[in-house]
Coordinates of C-alpha atoms and ligand atoms in Angstrom, one line a residue:
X138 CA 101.1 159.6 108.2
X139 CA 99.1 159.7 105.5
X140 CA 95.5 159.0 106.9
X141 CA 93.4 156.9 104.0
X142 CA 89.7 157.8 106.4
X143 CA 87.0 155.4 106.4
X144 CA 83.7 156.6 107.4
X145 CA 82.9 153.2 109.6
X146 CA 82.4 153.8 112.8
X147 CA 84.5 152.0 115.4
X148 CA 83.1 148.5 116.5
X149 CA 83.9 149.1 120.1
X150 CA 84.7 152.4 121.4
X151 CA 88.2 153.0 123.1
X152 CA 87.8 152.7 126.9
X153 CA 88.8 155.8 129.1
X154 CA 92.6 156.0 129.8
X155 CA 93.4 156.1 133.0
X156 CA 96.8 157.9 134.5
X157 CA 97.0 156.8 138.0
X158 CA 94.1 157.4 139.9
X159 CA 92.6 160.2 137.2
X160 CA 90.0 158.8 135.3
X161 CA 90.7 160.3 131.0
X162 CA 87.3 160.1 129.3
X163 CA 87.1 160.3 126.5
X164 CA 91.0 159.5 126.0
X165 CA 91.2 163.0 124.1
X166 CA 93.8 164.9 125.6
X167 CA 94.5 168.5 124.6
X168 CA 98.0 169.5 123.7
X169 CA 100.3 171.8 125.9
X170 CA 101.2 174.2 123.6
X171 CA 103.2 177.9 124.3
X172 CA 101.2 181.1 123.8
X173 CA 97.8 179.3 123.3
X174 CA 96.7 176.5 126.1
X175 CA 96.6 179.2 128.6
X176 CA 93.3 179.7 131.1
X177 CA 91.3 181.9 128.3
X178 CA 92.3 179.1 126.1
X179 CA 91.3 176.4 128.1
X180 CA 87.9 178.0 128.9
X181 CA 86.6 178.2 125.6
X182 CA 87.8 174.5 124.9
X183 CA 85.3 173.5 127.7
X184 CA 82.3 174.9 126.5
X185 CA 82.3 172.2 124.2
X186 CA 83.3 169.4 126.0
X187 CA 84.8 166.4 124.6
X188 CA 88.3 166.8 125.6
X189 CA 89.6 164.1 128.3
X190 CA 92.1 166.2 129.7
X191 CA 93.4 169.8 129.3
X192 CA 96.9 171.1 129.7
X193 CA 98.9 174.3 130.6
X194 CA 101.5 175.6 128.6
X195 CA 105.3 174.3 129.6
X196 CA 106.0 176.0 132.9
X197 CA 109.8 176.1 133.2
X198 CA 110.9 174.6 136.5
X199 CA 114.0 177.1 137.0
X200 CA 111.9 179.9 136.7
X201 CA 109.1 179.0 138.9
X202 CA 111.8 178.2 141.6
X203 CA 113.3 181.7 140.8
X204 CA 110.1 183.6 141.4
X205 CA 108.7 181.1 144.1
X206 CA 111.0 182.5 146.9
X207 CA 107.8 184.0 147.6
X208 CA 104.7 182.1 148.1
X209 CA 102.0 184.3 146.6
X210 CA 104.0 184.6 143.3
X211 CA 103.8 181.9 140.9
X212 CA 104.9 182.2 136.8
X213 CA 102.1 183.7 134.8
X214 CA 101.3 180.1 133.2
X215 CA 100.2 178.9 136.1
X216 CA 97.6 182.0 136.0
X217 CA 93.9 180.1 136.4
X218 CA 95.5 177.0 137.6
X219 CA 94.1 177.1 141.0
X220 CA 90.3 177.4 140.5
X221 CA 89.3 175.6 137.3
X222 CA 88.1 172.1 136.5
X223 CA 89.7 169.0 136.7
X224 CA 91.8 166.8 135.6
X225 CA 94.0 169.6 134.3
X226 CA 97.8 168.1 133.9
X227 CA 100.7 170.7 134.4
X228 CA 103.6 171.0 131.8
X229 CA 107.3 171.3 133.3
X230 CA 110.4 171.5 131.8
X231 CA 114.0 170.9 133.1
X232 CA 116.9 168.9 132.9
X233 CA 117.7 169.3 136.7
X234 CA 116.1 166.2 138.8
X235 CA 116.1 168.2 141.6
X236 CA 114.6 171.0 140.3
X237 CA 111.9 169.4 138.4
X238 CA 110.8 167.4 141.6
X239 CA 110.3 170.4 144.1
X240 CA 108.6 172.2 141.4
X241 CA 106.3 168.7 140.8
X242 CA 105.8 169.0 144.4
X243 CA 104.6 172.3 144.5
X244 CA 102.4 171.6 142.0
X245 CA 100.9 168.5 143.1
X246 CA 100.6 169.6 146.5
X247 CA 99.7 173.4 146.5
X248 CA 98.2 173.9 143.1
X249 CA 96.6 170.8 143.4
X250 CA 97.3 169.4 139.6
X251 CA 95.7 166.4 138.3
X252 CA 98.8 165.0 136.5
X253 CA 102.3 166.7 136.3
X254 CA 103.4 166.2 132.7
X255 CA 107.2 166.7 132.0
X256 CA 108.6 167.4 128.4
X257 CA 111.2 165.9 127.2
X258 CA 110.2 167.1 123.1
X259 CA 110.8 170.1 122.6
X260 CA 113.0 171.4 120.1
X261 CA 113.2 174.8 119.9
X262 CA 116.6 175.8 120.2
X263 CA 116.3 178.2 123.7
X264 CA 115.0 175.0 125.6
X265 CA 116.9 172.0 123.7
X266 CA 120.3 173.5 122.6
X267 CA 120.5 176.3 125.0
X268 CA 119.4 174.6 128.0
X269 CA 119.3 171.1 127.5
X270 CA 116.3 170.3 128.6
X271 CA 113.2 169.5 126.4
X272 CA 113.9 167.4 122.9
X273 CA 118.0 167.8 123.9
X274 CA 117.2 164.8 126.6
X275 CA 116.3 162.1 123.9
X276 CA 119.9 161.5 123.9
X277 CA 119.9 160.0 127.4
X278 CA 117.4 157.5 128.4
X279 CA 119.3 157.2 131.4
X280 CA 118.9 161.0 132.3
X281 CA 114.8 160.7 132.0
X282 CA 114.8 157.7 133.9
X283 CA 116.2 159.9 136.4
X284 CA 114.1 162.9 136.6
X285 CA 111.2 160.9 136.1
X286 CA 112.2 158.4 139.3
X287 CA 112.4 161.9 141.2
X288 CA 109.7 163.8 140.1
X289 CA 107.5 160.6 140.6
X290 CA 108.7 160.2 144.4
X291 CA 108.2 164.2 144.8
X292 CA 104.6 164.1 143.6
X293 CA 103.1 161.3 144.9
X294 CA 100.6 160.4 144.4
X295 CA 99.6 162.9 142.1
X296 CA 100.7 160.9 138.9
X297 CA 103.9 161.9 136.9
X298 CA 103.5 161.3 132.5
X299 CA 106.4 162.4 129.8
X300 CA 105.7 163.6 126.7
X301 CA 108.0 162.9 124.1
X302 CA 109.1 163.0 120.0
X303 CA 110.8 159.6 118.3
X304 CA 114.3 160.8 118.7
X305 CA 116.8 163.3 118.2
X306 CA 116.8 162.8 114.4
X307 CA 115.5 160.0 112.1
X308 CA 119.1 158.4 112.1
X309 CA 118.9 158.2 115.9
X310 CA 115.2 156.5 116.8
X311 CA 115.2 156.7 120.8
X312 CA 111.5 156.6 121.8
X313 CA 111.9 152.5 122.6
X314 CA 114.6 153.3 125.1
X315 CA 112.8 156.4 126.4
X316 CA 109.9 154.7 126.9
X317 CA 111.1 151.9 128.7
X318 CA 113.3 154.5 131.3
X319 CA 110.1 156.6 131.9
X320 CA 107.9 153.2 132.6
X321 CA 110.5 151.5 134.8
X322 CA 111.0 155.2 136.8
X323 CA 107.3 154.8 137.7
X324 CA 105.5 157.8 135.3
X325 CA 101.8 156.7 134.9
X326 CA 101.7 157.6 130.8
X327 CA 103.3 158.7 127.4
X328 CA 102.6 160.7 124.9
X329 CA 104.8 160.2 121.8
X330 CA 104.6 163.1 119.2
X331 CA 105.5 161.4 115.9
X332 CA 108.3 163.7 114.4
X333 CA 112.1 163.9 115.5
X334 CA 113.5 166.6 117.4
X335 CA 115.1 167.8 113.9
X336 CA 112.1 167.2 111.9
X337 CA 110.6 170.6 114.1
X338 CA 107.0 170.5 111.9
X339 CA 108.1 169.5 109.1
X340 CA 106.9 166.5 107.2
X341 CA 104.3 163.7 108.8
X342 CA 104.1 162.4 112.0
X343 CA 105.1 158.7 111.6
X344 CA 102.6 156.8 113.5
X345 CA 103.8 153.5 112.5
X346 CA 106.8 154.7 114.7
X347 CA 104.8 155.4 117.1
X348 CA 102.9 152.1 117.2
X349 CA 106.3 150.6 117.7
X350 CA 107.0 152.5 121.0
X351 CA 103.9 150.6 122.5
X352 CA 106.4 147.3 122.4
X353 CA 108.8 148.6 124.9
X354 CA 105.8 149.9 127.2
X355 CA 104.0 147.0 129.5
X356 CA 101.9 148.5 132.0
X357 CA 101.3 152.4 131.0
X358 CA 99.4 154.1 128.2
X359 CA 100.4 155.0 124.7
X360 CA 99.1 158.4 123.8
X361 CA 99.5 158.9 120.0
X362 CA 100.4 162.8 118.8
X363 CA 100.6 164.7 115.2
X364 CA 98.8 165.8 112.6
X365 CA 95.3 164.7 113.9
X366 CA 93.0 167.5 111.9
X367 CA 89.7 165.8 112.4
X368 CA 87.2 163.8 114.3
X369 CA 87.5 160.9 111.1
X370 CA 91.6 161.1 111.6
X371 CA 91.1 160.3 115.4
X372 CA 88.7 157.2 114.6
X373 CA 91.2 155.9 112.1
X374 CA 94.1 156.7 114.6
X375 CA 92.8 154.7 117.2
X376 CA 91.5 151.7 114.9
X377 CA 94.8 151.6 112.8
X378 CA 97.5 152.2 116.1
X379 CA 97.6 150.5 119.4
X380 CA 97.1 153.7 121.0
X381 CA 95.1 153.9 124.5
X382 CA 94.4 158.0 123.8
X383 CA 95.2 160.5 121.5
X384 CA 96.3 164.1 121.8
X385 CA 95.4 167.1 119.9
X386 CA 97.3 170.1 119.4
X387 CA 97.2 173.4 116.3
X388 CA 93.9 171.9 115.0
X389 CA 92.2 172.4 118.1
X390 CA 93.2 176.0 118.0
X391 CA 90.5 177.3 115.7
X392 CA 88.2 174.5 115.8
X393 CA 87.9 174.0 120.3
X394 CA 84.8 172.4 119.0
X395 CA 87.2 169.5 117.2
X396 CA 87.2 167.6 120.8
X397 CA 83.0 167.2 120.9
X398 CA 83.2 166.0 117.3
X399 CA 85.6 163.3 117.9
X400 CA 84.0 162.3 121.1
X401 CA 80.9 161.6 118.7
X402 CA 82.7 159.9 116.6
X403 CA 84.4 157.4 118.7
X404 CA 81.0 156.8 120.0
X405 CA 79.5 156.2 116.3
X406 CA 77.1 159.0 117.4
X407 CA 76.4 161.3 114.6
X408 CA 79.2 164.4 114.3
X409 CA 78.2 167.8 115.7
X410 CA 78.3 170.7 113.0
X411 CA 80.6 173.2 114.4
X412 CA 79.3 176.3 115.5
X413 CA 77.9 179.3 112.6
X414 CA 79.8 181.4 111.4
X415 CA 77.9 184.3 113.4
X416 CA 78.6 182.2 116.8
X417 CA 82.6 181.5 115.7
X418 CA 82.9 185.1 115.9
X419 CA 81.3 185.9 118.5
X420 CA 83.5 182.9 120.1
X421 CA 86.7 184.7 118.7
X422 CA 85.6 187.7 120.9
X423 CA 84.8 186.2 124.2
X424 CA 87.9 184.2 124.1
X425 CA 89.7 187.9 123.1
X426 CA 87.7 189.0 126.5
X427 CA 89.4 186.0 128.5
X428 CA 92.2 187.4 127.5
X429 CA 92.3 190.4 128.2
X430 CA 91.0 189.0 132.1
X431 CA 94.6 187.6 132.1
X432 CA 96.8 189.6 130.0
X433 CA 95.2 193.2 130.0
X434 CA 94.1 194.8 126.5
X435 CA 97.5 195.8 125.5
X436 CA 99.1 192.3 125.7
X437 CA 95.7 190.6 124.5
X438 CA 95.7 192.5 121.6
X439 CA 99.2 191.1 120.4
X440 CA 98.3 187.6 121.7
X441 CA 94.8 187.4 119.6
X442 CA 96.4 188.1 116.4
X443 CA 97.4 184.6 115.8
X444 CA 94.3 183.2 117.6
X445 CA 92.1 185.1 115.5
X446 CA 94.3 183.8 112.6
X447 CA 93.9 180.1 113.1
X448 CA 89.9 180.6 114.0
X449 CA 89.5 182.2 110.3
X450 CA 91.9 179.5 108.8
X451 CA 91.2 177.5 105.7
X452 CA 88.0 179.6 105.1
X453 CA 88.0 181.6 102.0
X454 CA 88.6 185.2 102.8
X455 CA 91.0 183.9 105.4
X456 CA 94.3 185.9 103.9
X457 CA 92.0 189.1 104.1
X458 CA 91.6 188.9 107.3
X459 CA 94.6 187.9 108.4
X460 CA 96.7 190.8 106.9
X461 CA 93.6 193.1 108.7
X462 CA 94.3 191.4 111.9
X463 CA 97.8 191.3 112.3
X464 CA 97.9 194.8 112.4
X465 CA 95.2 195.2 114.9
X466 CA 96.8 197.3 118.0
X467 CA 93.5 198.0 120.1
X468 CA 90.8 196.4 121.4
X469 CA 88.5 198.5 119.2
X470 CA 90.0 197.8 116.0
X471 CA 90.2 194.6 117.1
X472 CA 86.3 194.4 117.3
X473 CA 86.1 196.4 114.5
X474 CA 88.0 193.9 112.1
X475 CA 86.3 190.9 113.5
X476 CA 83.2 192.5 112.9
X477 CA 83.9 193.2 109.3
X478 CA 86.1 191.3 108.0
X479 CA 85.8 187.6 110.0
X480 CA 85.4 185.4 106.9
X481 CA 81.6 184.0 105.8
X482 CA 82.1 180.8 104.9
X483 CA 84.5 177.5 106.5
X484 CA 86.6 175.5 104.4
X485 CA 88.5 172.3 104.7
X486 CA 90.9 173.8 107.0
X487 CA 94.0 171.4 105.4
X488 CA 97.0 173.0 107.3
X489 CA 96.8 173.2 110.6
X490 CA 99.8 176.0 110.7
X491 CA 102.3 176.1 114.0
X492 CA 105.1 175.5 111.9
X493 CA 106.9 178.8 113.3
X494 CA 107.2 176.7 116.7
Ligands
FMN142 C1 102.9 177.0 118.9 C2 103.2 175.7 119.6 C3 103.5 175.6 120.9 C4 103.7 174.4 121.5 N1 104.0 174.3 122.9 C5 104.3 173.1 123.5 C6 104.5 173.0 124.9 O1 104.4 174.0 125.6 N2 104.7 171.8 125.4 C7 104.7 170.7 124.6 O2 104.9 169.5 125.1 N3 104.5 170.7 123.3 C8 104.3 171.9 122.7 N4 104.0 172.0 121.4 C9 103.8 170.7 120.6 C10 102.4 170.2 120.7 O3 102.0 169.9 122.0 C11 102.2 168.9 119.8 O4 103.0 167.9 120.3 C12 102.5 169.2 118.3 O5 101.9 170.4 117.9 C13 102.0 168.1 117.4 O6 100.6 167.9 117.5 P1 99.6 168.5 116.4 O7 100.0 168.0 115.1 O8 98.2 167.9 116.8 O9 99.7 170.0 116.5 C14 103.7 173.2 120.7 C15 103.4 173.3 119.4 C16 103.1 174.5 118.8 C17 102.8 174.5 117.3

């Protein structure tokens, strides 16, 4: 996608999406996304505002049942889940009907989640080759339908939404078919992430592809994912695409201030400056303190590494600091190295990074 941005504001903003009952405004959802969108994370994207809806990590179903034998244990993404702010939407990840709906259960019923989101993208190899679950079920419309129809009777009526890529591989386009299963099995929404399963992050997300997948959808929102970098890109997304919302995933991961900007923007209001430089640093650390609320200093240390990596990215300076902080192994070099070496100025930010995933 390449994004040609106009400055002109929208003529009418995009209404709030609504999944079921819950109420997305704006329609700026945050990403799920593995080793970031935990409860530190999501607390520091709140102090801004401007995101619709937030999102754990991918819980893996097996798992949860394997440690759920007993009630007071629950997987560690789940850790927060309980007492923050809603709508929050839950990420699971299966290929067993069964086992995806008593998990959906549990969560709709005891941890109370907003929306239970099930993944059917991605593509890294331990969850789509090895246990043919994620991206691996883009093969089989037929298979989604069927989780989704369970997971939907499981939950209700906490609302049920897929998120999905365009296919297997740009040869085999199934996100029409996939669509159309998930709709007629009764989930409430769908986010499409413009890449195939074989495309990883590589190359553009094809939004032109994913304007197509609205066709095959009659009664549930489109949500619109990839490469969205800025609060222009997410104006121009939702006047160029037939999109009800849009999600936003690595660029949010330095910038949490990206969701205010684009809220602004939708609105025609002017665009917030993001925070100082003096205040981005001191964000870096109190989302290093969240951490370490969770994780413990040992564990935090190792997680903020490539936090602290995409806060300082773009900005000249950036490769300084990152060779500092990746060697970082306590909390008071940590400090230390924020303190001296967090860069002075921002840049354009072009590459939102995550291509390791
Ligand atoms: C490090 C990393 C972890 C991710 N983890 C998840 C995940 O747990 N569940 C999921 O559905 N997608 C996951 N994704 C994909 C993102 O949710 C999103 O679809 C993708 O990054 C494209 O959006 P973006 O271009 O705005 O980043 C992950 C992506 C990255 C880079």
């Amino acid at each position: 996608m390449a994004f040609r941005l106009s400055s002109d504001p929208l003529s009418v903003p995009p209404a709030a999406l609504r999944i079921g009952a819950v109420v997305v405004d704006p329609p700026l959802l945050q990403a799920p996304m593995a080793k970031f969108t935990n409860y530190a994370f999501r607390q520091v994207l709140r102090r801004f505002g401007g995101v619709g809806l937030t999102a754990t990590e991918m819980v893996s179903a097996r798992s949860f049942l394997a440690i759920g034998a007993r009630r007071d244990t629950f997987p560690e993404r789940l850790w927060g889940v309980l007492d923050e702010p809603r709508p929050l939407a839950v990420q699971i990840w299966d290929n067993d009907p069964a086992a995806l709906a008593e998990v959906g259960h549990r969560l709709a019923k005891e941890f109370r989640a907003s929306v239970v989101d099930i993944n059917f993208g991605c593509p890294v190899r331990r969850v789509s080759c090895n246990a043919e679950s994620g991206s691996y079920l883009l093969r089989y419309p037929d298979r989604v339908g069927e989780i989704v129809r369970r997971v939907v009777a499981a939950c209700d009526p906490t609302p049920v939404t897929a998120k999905i890529r365009l296919g297997p591989s740009e040869s085999r386009i199934t996100a029409g078919e996939v669509a159309e299963a998930v709709e007629a099995a009764g989930g409430a929404a769908l986010t499409v992430h413009g890449r195939t399963a074989r495309q990883m992050f590589r190359g553009q997300a094809d939004w032109d592809q994913i304007a197509r997948v609205k066709e095959h959808l009659r009664r549930i929102p489109l949500v619109g994912n990839g490469d969205l970098r800025s609060a222009a890109a997410v104006v121009e997304a939702f006047r160029r695409w037939p999109v009800d919302g849009v999600m936003i995933g690595r660029a949010m991961l330095g910038r949490p201030w990206l969701f205010a900007q684009a809220a602004a923007a939708l609105r025609g209001l002017p665009v917030p400056a993001g925070p100082t430089i003096e205040a981005q640093k001191q964000l870096l650390l109190d989302h290093y303190d969240a951490l370490v609320g969770q994780f413990g200093a040992g564990r935090s240390t190792v997680l903020i590494r490539k936090i602290a990596c995409c806060y300082a990215q773009g900005s000249p300076g950036a490769r300084t600091f990152r060779g500092q902080v990746a060697r970082v192994s306590t909390p008071e070099e940590f400090r230390r190295v924020v303190s001296a070496c967090f860069p002075r100025q921002t840049g354009e930010r072009p590459d939102p990074g995550g291509a390791d995933f």
